[in-house]
Coordinates of C-alpha atoms and ligand atoms in Angstrom, one line a residue:
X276 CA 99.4 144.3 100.4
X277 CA 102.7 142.3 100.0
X278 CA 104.7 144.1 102.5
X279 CA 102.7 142.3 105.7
X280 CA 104.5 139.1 105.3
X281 CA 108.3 139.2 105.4
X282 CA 109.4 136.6 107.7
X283 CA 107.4 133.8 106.4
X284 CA 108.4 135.0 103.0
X285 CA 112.3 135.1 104.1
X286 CA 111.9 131.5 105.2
X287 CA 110.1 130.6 102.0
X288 CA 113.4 132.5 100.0
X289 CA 116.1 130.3 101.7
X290 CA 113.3 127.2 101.4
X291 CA 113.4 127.5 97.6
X292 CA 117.2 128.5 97.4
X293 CA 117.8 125.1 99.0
X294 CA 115.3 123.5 96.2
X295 CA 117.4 125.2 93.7
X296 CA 120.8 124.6 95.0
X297 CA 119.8 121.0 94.9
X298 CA 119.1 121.1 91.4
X299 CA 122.5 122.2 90.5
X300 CA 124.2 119.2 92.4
X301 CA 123.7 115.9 92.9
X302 CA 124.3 114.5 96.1
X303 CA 121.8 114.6 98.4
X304 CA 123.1 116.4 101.8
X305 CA 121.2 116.4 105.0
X306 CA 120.5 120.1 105.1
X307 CA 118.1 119.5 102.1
X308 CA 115.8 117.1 103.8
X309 CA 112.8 118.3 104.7
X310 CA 112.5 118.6 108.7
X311 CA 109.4 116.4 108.7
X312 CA 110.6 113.3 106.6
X313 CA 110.6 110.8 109.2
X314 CA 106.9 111.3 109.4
X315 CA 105.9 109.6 106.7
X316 CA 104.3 106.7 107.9
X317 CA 103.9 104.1 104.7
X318 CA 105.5 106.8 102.5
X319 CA 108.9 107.4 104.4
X320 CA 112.2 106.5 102.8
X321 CA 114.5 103.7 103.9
X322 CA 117.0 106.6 105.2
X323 CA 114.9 107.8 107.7
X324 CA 115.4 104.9 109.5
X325 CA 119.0 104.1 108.9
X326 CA 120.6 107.8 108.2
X327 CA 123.7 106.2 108.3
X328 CA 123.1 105.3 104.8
X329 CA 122.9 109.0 103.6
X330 CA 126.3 109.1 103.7
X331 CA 127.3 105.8 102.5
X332 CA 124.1 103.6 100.9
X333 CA 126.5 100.7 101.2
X334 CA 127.4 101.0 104.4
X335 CA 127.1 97.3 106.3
X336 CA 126.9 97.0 110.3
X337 CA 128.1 93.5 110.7
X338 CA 127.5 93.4 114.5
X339 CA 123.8 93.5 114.1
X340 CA 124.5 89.7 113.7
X341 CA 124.4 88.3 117.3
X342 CA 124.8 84.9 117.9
X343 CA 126.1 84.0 121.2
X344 CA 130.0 84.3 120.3
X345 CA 130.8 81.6 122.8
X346 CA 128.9 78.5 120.7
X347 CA 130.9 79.1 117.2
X348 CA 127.3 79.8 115.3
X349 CA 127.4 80.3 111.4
X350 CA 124.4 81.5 109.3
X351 CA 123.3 78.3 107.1
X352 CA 119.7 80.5 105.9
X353 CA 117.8 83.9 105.8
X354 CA 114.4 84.2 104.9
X355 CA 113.4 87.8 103.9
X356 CA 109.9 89.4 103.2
X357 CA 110.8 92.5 101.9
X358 CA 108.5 95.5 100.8
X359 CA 108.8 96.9 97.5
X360 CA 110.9 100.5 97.1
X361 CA 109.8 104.0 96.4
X362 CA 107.1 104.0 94.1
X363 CA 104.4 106.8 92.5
X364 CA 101.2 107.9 94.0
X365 CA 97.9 105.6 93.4
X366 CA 95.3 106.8 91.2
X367 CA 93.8 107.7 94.1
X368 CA 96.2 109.8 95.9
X369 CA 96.7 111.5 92.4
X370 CA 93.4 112.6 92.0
X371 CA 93.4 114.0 95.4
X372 CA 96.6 115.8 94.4
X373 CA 95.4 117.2 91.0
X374 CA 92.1 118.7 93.3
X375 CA 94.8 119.9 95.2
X376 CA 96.5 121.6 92.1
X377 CA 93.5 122.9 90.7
X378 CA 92.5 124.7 94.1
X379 CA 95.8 126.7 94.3
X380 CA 96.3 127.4 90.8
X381 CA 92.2 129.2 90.6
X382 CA 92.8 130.7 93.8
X383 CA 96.1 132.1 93.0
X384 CA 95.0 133.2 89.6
X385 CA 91.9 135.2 92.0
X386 CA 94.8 137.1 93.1
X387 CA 93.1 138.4 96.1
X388 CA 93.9 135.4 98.4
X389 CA 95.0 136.7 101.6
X390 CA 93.5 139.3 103.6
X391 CA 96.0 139.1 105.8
X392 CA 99.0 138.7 103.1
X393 CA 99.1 135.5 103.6
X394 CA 98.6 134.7 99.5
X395 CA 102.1 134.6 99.4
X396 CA 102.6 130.9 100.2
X397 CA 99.9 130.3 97.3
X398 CA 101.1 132.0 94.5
X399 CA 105.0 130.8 95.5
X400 CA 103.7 127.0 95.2
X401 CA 102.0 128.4 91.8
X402 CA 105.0 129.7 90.2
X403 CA 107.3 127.2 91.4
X404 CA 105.6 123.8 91.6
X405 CA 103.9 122.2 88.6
X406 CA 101.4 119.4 88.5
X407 CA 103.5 116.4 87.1
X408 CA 101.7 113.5 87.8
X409 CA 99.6 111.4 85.3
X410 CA 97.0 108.3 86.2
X411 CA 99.0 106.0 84.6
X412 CA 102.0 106.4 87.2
X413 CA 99.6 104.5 89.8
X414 CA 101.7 103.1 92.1
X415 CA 104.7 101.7 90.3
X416 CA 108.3 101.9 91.4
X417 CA 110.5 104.8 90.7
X418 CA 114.0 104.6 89.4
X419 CA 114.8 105.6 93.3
X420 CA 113.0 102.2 94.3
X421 CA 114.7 100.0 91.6
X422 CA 117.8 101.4 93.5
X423 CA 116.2 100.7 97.3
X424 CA 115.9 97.3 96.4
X425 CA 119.2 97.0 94.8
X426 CA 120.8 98.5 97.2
X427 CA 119.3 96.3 99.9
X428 CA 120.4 93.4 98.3
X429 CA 124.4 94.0 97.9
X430 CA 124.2 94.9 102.2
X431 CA 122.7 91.8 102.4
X432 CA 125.2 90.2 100.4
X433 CA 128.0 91.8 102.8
X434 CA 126.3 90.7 105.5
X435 CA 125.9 87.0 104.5
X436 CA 128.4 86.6 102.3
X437 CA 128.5 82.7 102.8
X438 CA 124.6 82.7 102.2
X439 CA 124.3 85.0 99.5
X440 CA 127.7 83.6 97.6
X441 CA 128.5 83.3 94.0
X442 CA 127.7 79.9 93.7
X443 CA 124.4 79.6 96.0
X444 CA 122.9 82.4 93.6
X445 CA 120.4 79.9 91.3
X446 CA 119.9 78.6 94.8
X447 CA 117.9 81.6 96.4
X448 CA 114.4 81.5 95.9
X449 CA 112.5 84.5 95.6
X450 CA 108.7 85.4 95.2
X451 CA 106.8 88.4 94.6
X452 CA 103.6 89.7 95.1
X453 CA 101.7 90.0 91.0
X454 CA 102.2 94.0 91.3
X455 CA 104.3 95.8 89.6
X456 CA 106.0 97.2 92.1
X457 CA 106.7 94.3 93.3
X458 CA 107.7 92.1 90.2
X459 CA 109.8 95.3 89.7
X460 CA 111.7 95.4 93.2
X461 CA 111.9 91.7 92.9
X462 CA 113.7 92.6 89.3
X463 CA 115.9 94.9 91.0
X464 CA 116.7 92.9 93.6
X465 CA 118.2 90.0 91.6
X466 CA 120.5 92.8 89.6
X467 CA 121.6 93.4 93.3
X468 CA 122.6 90.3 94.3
X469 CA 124.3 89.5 90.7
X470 CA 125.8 92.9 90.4
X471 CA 127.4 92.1 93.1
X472 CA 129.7 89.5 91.5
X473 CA 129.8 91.4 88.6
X474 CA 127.5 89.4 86.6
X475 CA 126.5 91.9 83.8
X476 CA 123.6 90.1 82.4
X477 CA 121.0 89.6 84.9
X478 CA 118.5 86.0 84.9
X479 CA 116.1 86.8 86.9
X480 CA 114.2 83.9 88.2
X481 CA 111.5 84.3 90.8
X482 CA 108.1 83.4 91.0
X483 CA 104.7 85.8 91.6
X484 CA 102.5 84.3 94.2
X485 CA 99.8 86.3 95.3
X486 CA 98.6 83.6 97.9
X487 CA 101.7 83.6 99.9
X488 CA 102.4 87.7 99.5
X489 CA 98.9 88.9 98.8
X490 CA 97.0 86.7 101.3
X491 CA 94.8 90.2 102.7
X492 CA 92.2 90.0 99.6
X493 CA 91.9 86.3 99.9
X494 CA 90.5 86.3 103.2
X495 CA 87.2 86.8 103.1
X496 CA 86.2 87.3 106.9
X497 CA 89.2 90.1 106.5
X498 CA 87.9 91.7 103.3
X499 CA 84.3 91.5 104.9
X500 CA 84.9 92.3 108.5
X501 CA 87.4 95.3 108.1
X502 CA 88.6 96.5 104.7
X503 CA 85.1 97.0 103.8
X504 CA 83.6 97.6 107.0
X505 CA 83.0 101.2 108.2
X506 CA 82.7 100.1 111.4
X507 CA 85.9 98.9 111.9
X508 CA 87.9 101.9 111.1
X509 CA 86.1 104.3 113.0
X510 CA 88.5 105.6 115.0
X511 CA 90.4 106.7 111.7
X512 CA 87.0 108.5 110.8
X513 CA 86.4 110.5 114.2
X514 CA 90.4 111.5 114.5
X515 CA 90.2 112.8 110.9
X516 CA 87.2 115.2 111.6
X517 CA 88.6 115.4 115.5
X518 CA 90.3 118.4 117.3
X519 CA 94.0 117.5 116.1
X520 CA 93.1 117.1 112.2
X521 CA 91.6 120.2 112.6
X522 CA 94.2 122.4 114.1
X523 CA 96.5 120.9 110.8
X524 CA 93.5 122.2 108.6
X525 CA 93.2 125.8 110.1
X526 CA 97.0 126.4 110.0
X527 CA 97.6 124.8 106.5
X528 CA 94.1 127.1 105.5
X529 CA 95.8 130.2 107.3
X530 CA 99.1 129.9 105.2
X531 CA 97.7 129.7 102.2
X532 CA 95.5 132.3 102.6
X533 CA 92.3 129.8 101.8
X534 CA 88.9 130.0 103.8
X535 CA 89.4 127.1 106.6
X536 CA 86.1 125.2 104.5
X537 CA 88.0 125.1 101.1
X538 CA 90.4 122.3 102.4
X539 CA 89.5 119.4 103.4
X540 CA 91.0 116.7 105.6
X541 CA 92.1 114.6 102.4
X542 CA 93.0 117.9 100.5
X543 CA 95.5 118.7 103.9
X544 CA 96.8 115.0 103.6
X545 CA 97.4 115.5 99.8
X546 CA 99.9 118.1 100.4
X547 CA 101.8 116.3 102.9
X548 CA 101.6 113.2 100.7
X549 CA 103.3 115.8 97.8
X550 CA 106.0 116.8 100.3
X551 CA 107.2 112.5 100.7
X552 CA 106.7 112.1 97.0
X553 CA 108.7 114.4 95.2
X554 CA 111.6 113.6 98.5
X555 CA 111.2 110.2 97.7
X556 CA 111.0 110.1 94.0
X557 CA 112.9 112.9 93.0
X558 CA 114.9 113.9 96.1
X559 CA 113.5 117.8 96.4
X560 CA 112.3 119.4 98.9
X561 CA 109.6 120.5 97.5
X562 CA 107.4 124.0 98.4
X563 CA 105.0 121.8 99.4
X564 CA 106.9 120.9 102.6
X565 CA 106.8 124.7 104.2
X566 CA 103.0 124.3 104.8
X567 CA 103.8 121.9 107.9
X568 CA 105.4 122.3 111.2
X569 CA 106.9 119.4 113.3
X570 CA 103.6 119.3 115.2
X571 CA 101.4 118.9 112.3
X572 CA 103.4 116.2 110.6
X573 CA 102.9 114.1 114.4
X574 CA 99.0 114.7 113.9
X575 CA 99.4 113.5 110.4
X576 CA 101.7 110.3 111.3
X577 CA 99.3 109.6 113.7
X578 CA 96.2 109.7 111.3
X579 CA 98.5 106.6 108.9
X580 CA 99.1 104.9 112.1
X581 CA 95.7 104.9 113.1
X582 CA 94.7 103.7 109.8
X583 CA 97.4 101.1 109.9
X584 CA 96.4 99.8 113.2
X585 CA 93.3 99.6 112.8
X586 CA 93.3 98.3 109.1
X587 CA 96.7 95.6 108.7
X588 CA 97.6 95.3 112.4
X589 CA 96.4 94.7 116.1
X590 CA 93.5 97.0 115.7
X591 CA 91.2 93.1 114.5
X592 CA 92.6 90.1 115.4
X593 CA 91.7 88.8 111.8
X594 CA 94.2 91.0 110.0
X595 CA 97.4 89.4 111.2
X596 CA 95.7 86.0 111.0
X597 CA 94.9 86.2 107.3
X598 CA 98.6 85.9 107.3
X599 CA 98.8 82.8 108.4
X600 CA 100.0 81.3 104.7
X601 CA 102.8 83.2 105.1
X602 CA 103.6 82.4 108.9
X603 CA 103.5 78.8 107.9
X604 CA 105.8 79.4 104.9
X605 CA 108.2 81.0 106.5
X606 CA 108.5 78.4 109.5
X607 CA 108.3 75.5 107.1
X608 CA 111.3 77.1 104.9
X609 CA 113.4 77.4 108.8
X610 CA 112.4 73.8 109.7
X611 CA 113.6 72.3 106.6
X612 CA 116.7 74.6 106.6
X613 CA 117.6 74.0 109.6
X614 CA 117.0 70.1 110.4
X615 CA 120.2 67.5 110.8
X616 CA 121.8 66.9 107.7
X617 CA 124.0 63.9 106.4
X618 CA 126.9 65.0 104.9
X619 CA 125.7 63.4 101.4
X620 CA 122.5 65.5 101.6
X621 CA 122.2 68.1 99.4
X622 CA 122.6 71.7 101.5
X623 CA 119.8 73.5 102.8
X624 CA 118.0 76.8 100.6
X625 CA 120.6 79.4 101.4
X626 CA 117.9 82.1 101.2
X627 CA 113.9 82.8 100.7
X628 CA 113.2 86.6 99.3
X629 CA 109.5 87.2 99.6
X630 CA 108.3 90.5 98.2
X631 CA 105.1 92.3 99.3
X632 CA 103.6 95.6 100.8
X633 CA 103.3 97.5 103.7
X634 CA 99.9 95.2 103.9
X635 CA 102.3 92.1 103.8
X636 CA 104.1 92.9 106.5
X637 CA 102.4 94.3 109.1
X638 CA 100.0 91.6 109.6
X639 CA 103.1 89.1 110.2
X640 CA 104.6 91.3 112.5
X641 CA 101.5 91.6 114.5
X642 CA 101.2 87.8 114.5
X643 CA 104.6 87.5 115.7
X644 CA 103.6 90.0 118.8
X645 CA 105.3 93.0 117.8
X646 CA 104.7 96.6 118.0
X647 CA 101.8 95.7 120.3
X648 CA 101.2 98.6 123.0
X649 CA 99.5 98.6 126.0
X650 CA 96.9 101.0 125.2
X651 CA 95.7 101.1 121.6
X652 CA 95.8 103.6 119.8
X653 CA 92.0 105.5 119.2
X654 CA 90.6 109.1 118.3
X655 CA 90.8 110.5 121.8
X656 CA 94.0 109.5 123.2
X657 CA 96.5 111.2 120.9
X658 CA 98.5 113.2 123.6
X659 CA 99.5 109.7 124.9
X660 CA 100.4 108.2 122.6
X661 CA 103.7 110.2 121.9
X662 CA 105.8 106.9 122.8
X663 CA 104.1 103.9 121.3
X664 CA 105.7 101.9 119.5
X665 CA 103.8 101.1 116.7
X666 CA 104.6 103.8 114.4
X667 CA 104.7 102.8 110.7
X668 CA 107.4 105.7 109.6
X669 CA 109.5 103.5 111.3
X670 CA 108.3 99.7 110.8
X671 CA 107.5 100.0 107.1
X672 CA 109.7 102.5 105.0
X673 CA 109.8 101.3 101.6
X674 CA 111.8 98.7 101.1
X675 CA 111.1 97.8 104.5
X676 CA 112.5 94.5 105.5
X677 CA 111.9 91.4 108.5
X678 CA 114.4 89.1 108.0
X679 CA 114.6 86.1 109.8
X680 CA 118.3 84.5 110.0
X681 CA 119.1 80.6 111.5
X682 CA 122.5 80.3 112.7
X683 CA 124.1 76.6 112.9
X684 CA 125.2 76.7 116.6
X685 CA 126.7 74.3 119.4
X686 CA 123.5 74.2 121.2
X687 CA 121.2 73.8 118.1
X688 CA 119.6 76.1 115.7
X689 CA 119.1 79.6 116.7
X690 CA 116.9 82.2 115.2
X691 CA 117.6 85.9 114.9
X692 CA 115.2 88.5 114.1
X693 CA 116.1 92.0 112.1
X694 CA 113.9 94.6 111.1
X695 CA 115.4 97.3 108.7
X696 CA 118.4 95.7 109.3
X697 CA 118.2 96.1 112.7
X698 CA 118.0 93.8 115.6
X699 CA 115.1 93.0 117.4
X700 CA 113.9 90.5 120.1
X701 CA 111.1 88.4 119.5
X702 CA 108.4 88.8 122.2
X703 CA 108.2 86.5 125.2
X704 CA 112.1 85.7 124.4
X705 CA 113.6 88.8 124.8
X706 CA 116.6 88.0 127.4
X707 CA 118.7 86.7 123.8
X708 CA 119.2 88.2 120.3
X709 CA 119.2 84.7 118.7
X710 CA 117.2 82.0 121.0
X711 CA 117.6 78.5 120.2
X712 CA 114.8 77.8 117.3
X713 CA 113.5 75.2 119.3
X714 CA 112.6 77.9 122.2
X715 CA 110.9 80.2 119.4
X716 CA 108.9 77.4 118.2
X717 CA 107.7 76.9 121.6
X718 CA 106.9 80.1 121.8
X719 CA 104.9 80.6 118.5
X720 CA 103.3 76.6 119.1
X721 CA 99.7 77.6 119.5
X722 CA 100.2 79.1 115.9
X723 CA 102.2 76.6 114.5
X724 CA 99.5 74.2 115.2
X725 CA 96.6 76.3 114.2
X726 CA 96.6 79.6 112.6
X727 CA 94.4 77.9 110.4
X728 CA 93.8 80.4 106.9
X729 CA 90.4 78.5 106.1
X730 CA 89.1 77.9 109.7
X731 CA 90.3 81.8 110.2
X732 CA 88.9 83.4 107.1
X733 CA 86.0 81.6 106.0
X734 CA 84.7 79.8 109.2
X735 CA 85.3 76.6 107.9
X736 CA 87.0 73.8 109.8
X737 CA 89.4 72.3 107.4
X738 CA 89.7 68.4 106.8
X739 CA 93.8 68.9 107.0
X740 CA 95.5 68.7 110.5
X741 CA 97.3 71.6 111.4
X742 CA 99.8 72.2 109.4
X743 CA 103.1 71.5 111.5
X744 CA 105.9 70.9 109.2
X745 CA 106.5 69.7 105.8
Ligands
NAG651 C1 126.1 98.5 114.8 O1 125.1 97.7 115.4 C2 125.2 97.5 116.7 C3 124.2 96.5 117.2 O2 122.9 96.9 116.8 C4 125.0 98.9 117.4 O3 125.1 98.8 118.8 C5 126.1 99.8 116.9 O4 125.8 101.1 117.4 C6 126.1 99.9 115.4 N1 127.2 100.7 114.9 C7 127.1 101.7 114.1 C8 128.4 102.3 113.7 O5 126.1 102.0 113.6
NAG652 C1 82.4 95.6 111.4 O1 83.2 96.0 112.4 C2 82.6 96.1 113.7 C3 83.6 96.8 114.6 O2 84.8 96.1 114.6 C4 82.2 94.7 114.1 O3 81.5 94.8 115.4 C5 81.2 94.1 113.1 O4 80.9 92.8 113.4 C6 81.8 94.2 111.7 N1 80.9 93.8 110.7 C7 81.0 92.7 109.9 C8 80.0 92.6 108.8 O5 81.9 91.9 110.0

């Protein structure tokens, strides 16, 4: 029977020559990335978004700063909430991927897979791919995440050199979600910044503060109205068992020779899941990756999205205000870094690093307006939703990063917002790259002077006023 299937077995040849040829050397060249890596959602890498940095991770774009040049603007502080790097599978996912495992290693050792030849997929994954991952990885950084972060932070150092300078080091605060991951990134991080002026042994100093980086599980109207609410992520549920999901399913069932039934929707996502781990953690591109087309990874993208919508982002207007601790924090830190100074005053913070998830930052962006679509995304419109602009491959990579930068400038303080380095307008002020602070406070005054975390989450009026400034 194996003589029925030579062209998707020649395509599965020169996909595992490729895996091998990587083995033997060690740089990482475009031709080895797997066509559907910037699909990712939550588990894409940093390069997806910036492939510059393929060819040079250190590689700086200084004219992503952009101050009017007409009103002699310096940088005087950068706040950045940063999410933590690569990292290992959850438990979860990892019992997800060991059912996977099992499936294709008793139905490859049946040996009669594929009626139609198609077994051929299943026994290559069999003999070429071996079950690697243990319970106790669950979720920590990789080796390849220690480097995202360090990476990140000697870029940054390039780009605000007067900020991040020698002798404002003990001067940068940083804070890090309790994770591992996080205390990790944080870690690595710091070796960044230091390594940078060649400081071989690294002090770290930062502090873990769950309440400013972690503030999802404290709110209990978001913990009770949508992470544990069924309701509220319905529309993940229907497109899951919907039309799209489906189509995925039958062609990933078809491959492998598998009845459609054997695999399930989570079994489907499992195996794309292996495809961004073993890229993003060990650089391969793994056997894994040949069971999906550019097609299926855009249903699959879409299913995260969906879940990140409707879960962290616009999707309930209580998931971006159970970040209002961290709004505040971050506007108090620009108020105080930015107000008129005597020339005896001591200077202002050069820099706040915060360190979080995915779920850290993508209820602050949504506070701040962004990513917001016209239509929402839901089960049934899928084909229209080819150019929104909430898609979380591209706002949170690991290692994703919102900084926000205040500039000294003629006409006052300006702010500038980057995300993944990269510029972008705050909404309602997008004519300028860096509006005057003052204008962005304007803009953001109905939460500046509410956005209330108690009166929000637990339905409480607080005694305290709003909380305006320090
Ligand atoms: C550098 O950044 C600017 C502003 O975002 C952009 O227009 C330009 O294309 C970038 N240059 C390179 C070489 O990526
Ligand atoms: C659960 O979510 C639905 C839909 O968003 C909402 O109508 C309902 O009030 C929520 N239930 C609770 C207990 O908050």
């Amino acid at each position: 029977m194996f003589s029925v299937f030579p062209p998707r077995n020649s395509l599965l040849v020169a996909a595992l020559s490729l895996v091998l040829t990587r083995l033997s050397c060690s740089s990482l060249s475009v031709l080895d990335i797997p066509h559907i890596a910037s699909y990712f959602g939550t588990k894409t890498r940093y390069e997806e978004v910036n492939p510059h940095l393929l060819r040079d991770i250190s590689s700086v774009n200084t004219s992503v700063l952009k101050p009017p040049p007409n009103e002699r603007c310096t940088p005087v502080h950068l706040t950045a909430v940063i999410r933590h790097g690569s990292r290992y599978p959850t438990v979860k996912n990892i019992r997800r991927i060991r059912k996977l495992s099992e499936l294709v290693r008793t139905e490859s050792s049946r040996g009669s897979a594929g009626s139609e030849g198609s077994g051929g997929w299943l026994q290559e994954i069999q003999s070429r791919w071996e079950m690697w991952y243990t319970d106790d990885m669950d979720g920590q950084l990789v080796m390849k995440g220690r480097e995202d972060l360090r990476q990140l932070a000697k870029r940054l150092s390039v780009l605000f050199p007067s900020l991040l300078s020698e002798e404002n080091l003990r001067r940068v605060s940083l804070r890090s979600s309790s994770k591992h991951r996080c205390v990790s990134s944080v870690e690595a991080f710091q070796e960044g910044l230091q390594h940078t002026w060649r400081h071989t042994e690294v002090q770290y100093s930062h502090q873990v503060d769950d309440e400013l980086m972690r503030f999802f599980e404290r709110c209990r109207g978001y913990v009770e109205g949508v992470e544990n609410n069924r309701t509220a992520l319905q529309e993940v549920e229907k497109f899951k068992h919907g039309e799209e999901m489906d189509g995925v399913r039958r062609r990933m069932a078809e491959k492998l020779g598998l009845p459609h039934h054997r695999l399930t929707p989570d079994l489907v996502e499992a195996a794309f899941f292996l495809c961004s781990y073993e890229l993003s953690i060990k650089s391969l591109h793994s056997p894994w990756c040949f069971l999906f087309d550019e097609r299926d990874a855009r249903v699959l993208e879409y299913k995260s999205d969906l879940k990140q919508y409707w879960k962290r982002s616009h999707g309930h207007v209580i998931s971006s205000m159970s970040s209002c601790p961290l709004f505040h924090h971050v506007f108090r830190t620009l108020d105080k870094a930015g107000r008129p100074r005597r020339s005896t005053d001591a200077s202002p913070e050069p820099a706040s690093i915060l360190v979080g998830h995915a779920e850290t930052l993508l209820p602050l962006l949504s506070l701040l307006g962004l990513y917001k679509d016209q239509t929402p995304p839901t089960a049934s419109n899928y084909h229209s939703q080819h150019g929104r602009s909430f898609r979380t491959s591209l706002i949170v990579p690991y290692a994703a990063n919102v900084l926000f930068v205040l500039y000294d400038c003629q006409r006052g303080p300006r702010l500038q917002l980057l995300i993944n380095e990269q510029p972008v307008r705050f909404p309602g002020l997008e004519k300028e790259d860096a509006p005057l602070y003052r204008e962005v406070r304007a803009t953001y005054r109905h939460l500046l002077d509410g956005c209330d975390f108690d009166r929000e989450c637990e339905g409480r009026t607080s005694g305290r006023g709003p909380n305006i400034e320090l």
